[in-house]
PDB file of C-alpha atoms in Angstrom:
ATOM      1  CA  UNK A   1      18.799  -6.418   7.144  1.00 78.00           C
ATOM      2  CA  UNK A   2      21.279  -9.202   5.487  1.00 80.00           C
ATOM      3  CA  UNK A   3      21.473 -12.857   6.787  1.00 81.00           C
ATOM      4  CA  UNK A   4      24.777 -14.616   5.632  1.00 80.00           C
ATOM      5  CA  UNK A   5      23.512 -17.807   4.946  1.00 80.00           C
ATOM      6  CA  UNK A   6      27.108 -19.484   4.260  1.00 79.00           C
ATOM      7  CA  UNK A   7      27.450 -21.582   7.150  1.00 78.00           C
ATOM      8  CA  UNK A   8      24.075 -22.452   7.494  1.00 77.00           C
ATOM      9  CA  UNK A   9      23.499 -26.769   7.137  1.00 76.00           C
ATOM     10  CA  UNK A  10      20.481 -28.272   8.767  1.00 79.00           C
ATOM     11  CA  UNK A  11      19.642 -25.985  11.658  1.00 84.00           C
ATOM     12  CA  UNK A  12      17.823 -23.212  11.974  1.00 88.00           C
ATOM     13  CA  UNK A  13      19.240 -19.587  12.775  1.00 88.00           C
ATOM     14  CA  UNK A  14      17.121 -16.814  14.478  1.00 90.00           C
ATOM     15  CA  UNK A  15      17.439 -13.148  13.579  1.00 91.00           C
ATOM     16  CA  UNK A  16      16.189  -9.552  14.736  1.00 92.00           C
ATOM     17  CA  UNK A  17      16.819  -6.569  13.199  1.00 89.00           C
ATOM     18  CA  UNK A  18      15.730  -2.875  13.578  1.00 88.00           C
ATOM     19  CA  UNK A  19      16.009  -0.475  10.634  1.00 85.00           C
ATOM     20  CA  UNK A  20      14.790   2.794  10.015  1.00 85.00           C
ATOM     21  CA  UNK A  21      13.941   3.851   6.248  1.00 81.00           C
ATOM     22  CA  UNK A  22      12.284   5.137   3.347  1.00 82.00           C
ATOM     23  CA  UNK A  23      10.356   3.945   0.660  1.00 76.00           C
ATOM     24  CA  UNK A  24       8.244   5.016  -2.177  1.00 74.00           C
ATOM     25  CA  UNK A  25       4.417   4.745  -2.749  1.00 70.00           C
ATOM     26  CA  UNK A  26       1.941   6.696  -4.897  1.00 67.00           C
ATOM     27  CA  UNK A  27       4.360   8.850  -5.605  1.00 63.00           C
ATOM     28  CA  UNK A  28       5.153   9.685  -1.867  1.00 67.00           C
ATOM     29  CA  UNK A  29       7.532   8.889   0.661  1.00 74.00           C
ATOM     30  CA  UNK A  30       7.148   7.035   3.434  1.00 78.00           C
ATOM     31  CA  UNK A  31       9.553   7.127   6.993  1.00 80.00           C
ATOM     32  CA  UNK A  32       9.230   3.447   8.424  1.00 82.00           C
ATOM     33  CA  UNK A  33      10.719   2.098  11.773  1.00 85.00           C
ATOM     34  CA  UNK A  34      10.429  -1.851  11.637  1.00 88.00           C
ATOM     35  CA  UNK A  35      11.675  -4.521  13.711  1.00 92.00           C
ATOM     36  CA  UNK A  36      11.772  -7.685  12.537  1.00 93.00           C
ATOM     37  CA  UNK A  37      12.113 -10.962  14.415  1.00 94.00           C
ATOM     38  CA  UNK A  38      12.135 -14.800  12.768  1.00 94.00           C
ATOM     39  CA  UNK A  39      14.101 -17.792  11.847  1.00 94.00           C
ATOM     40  CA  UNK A  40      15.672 -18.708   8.602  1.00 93.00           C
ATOM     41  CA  UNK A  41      16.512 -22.531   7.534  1.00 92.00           C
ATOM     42  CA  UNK A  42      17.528 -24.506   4.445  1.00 88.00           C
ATOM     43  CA  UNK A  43      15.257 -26.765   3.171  1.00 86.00           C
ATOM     44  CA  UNK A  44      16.804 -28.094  -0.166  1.00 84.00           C
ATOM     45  CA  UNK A  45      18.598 -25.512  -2.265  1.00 82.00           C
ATOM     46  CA  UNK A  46      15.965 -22.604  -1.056  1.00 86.00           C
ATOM     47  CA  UNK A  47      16.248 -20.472   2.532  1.00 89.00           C
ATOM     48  CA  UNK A  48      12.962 -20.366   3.959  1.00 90.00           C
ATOM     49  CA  UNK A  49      12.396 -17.051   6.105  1.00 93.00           C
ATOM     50  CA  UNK A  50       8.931 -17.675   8.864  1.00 95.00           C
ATOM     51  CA  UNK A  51       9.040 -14.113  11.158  1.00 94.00           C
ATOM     52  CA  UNK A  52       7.109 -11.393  12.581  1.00 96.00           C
ATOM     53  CA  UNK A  53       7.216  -8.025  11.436  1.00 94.00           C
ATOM     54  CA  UNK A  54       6.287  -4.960  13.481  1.00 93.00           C
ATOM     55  CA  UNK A  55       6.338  -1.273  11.883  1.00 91.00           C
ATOM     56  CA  UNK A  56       5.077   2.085  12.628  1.00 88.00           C
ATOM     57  CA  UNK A  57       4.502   4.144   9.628  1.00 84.00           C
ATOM     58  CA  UNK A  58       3.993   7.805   9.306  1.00 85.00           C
ATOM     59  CA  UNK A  59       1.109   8.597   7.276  1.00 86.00           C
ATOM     60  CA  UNK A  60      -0.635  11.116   5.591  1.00 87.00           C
ATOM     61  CA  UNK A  61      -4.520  10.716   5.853  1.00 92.00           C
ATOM     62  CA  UNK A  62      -5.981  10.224   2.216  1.00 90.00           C
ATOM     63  CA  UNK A  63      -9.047  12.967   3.487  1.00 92.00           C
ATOM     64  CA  UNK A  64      -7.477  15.453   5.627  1.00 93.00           C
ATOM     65  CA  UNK A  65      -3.635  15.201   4.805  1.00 90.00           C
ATOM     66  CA  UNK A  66      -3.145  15.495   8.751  1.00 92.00           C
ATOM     67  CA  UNK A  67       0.315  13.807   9.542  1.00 88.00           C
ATOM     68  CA  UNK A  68      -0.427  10.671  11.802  1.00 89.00           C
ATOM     69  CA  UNK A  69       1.702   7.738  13.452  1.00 88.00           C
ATOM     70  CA  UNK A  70      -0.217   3.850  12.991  1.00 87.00           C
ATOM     71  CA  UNK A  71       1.710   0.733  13.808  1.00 91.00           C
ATOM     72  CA  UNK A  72       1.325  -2.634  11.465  1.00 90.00           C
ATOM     73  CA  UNK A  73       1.855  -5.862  12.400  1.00 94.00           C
ATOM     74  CA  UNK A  74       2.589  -9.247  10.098  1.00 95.00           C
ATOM     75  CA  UNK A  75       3.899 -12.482   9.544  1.00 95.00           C
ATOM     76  CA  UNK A  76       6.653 -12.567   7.210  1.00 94.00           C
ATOM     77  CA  UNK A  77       7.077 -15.570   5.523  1.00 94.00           C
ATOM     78  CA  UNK A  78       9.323 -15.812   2.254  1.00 93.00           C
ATOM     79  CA  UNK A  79      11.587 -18.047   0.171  1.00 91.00           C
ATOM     80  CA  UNK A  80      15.103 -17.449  -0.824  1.00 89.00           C
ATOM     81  CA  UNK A  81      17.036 -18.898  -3.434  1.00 87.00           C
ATOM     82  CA  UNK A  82      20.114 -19.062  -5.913  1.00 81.00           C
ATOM     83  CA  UNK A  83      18.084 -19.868  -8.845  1.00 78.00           C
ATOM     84  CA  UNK A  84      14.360 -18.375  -8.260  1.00 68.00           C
ATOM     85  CA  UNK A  85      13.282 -20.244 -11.720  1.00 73.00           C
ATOM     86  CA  UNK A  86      11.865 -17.138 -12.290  1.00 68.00           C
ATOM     87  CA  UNK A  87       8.991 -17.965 -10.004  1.00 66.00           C
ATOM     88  CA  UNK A  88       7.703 -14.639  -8.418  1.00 72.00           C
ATOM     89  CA  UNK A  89       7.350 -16.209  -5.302  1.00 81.00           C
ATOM     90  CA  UNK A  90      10.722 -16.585  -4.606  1.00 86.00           C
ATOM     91  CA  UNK A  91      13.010 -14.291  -3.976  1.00 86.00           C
ATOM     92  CA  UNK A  92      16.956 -13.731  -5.538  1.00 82.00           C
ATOM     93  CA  UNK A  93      19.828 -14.885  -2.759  1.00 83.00           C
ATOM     94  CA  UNK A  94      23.044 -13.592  -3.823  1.00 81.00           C
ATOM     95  CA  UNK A  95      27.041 -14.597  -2.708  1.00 83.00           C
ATOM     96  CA  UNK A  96      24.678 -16.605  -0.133  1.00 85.00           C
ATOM     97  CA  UNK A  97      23.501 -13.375   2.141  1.00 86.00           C
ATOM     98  CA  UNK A  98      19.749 -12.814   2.437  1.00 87.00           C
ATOM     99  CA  UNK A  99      18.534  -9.323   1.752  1.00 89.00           C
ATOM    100  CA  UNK A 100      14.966  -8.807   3.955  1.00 90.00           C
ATOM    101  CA  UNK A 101      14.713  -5.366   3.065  1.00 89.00           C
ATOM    102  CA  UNK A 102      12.894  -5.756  -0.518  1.00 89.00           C
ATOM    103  CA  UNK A 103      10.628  -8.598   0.774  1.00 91.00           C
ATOM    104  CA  UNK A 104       9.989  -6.395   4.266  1.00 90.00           C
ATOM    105  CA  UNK A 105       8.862  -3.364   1.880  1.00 88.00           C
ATOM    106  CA  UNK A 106       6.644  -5.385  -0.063  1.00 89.00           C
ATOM    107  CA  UNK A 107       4.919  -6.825   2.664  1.00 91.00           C
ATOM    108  CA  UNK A 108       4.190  -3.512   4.011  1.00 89.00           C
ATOM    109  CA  UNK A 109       2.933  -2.432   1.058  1.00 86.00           C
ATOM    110  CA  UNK A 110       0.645  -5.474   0.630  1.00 89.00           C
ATOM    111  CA  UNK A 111      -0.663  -5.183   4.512  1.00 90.00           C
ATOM    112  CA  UNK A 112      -1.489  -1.387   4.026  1.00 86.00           C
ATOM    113  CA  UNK A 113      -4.909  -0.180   3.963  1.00 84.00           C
ATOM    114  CA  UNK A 114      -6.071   1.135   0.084  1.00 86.00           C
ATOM    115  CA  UNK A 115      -7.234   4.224   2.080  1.00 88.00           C
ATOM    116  CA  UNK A 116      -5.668   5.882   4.393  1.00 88.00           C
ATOM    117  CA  UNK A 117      -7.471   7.559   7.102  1.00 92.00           C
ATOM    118  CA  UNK A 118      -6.102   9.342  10.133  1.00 92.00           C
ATOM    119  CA  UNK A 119      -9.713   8.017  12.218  1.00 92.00           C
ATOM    120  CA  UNK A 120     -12.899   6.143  11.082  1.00 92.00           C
ATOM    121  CA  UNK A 121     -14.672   9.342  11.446  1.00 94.00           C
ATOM    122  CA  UNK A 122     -12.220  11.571   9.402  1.00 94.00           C
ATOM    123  CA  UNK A 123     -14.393  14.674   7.957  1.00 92.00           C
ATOM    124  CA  UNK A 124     -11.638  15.491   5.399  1.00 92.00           C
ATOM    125  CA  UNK A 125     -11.576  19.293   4.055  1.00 91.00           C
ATOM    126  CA  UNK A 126     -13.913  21.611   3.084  1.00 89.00           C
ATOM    127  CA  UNK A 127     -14.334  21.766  -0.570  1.00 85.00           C
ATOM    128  CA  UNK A 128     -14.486  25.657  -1.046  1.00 82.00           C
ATOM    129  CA  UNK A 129     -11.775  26.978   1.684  1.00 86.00           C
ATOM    130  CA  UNK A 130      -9.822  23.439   2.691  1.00 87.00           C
ATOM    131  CA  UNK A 131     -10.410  23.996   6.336  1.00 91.00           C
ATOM    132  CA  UNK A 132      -9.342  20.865   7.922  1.00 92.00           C
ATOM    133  CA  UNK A 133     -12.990  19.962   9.244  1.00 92.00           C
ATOM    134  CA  UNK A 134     -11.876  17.615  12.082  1.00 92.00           C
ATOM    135  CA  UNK A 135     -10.987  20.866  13.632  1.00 92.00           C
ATOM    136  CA  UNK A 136     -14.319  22.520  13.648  1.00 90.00           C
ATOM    137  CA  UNK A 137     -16.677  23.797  11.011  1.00 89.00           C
ATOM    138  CA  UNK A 138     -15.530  26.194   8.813  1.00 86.00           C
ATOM    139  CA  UNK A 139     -19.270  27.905   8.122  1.00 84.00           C
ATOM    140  CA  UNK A 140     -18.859  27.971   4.505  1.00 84.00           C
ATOM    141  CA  UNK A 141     -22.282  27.136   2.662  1.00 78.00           C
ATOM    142  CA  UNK A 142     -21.111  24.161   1.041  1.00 69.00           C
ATOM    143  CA  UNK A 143     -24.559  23.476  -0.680  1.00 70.00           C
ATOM    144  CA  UNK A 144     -23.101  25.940  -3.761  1.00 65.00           C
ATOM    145  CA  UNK A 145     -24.304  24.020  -7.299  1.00 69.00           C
ATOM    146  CA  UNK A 146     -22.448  25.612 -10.491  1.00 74.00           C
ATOM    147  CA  UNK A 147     -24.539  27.254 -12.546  1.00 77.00           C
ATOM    148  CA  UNK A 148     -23.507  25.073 -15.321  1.00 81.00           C
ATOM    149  CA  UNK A 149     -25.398  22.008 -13.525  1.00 78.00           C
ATOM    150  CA  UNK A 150     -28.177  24.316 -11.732  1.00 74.00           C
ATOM    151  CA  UNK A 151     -30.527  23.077 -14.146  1.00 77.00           C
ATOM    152  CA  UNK A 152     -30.154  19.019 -13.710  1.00 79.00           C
ATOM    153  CA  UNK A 153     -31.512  19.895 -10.086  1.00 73.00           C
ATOM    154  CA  UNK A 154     -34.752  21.139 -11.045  1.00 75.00           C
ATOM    155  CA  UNK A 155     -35.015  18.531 -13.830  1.00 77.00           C
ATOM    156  CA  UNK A 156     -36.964  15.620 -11.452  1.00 70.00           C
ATOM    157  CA  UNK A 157     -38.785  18.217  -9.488  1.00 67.00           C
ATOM    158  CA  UNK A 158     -42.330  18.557 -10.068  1.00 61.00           C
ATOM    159  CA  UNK A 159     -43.242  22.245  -9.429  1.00 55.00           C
TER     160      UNK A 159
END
């Protein structure tokens, strides 16, 4: 996903890319297909980058770990430039070529969902067997207290 900027004065240049790839989040990996469609001009010394981003991610839900497919869609909408004043904002354009990769991952990560969930009504695993219970009940008796904590139960009831 690199834009060679060099020949680029006062008009504006469109671009669309499609990339396959990887990255890396809580300690996991995640397989990405993203196209990405925009515009990049000059204004000043700084590249300014105003596109559309569309992805499909493959998940793992947070309460069942069932593999699942979910497509994300955003506005991308960055600044490039030679000296970034180290503003945080801006991103680092070297030997005048645009990298969108970095600022595409970190857009995905930032229009993610904190928790991850295959459906709304996700019923994660069992706690004593880790029967997937989207797939039916398992039948364990999952009302089991340890002993340890048996008697905090009976502490509030008045017998």
């Amino acid at each position: 996903m690199l834009i060679d900027v060099k020949y680029l004065a006062d008009k504006k240049e469109n671009f669309n890319f499609s990339d396959n790839f990887v990255f890396l989040r809580d300690n996991y990996m995640i397989p990405v297909s993203a196209e990405v469609t925009g515009i990049v001009y000059r204004q000043g010394t700084d590249y300014i980058v105003d596109g559309k981003v569309k992805t499909v991610l493959n998940l793992n839900c947070d309460l069942c770990l069932s593999a699942f497919e979910t497509k994300l869609d955003f506005d991308l909408n960055e600044v490039f430039s030679e000296t970034p004043d180290s503003d945080e904002e801006i991103w680092e354009l070297s030997d005048k070529t645009i990298d969108l990769k970095p600022a595409v991952i970190a857009n995905i990560i930032l229009n993610m969902p904190m928790q991850v969930l295959c459906s709304d009504d996700c019923k994660g695993l069992c706690p004593k067997c880790g029967h997937n219970l989207n797939d039916g009940d398992c039948g364990c008796d999952r009302g089991y207290v340890n002993p340890q904590f048996e008697k905090l139960l009976n502490l509030f009831n008045d017998d």
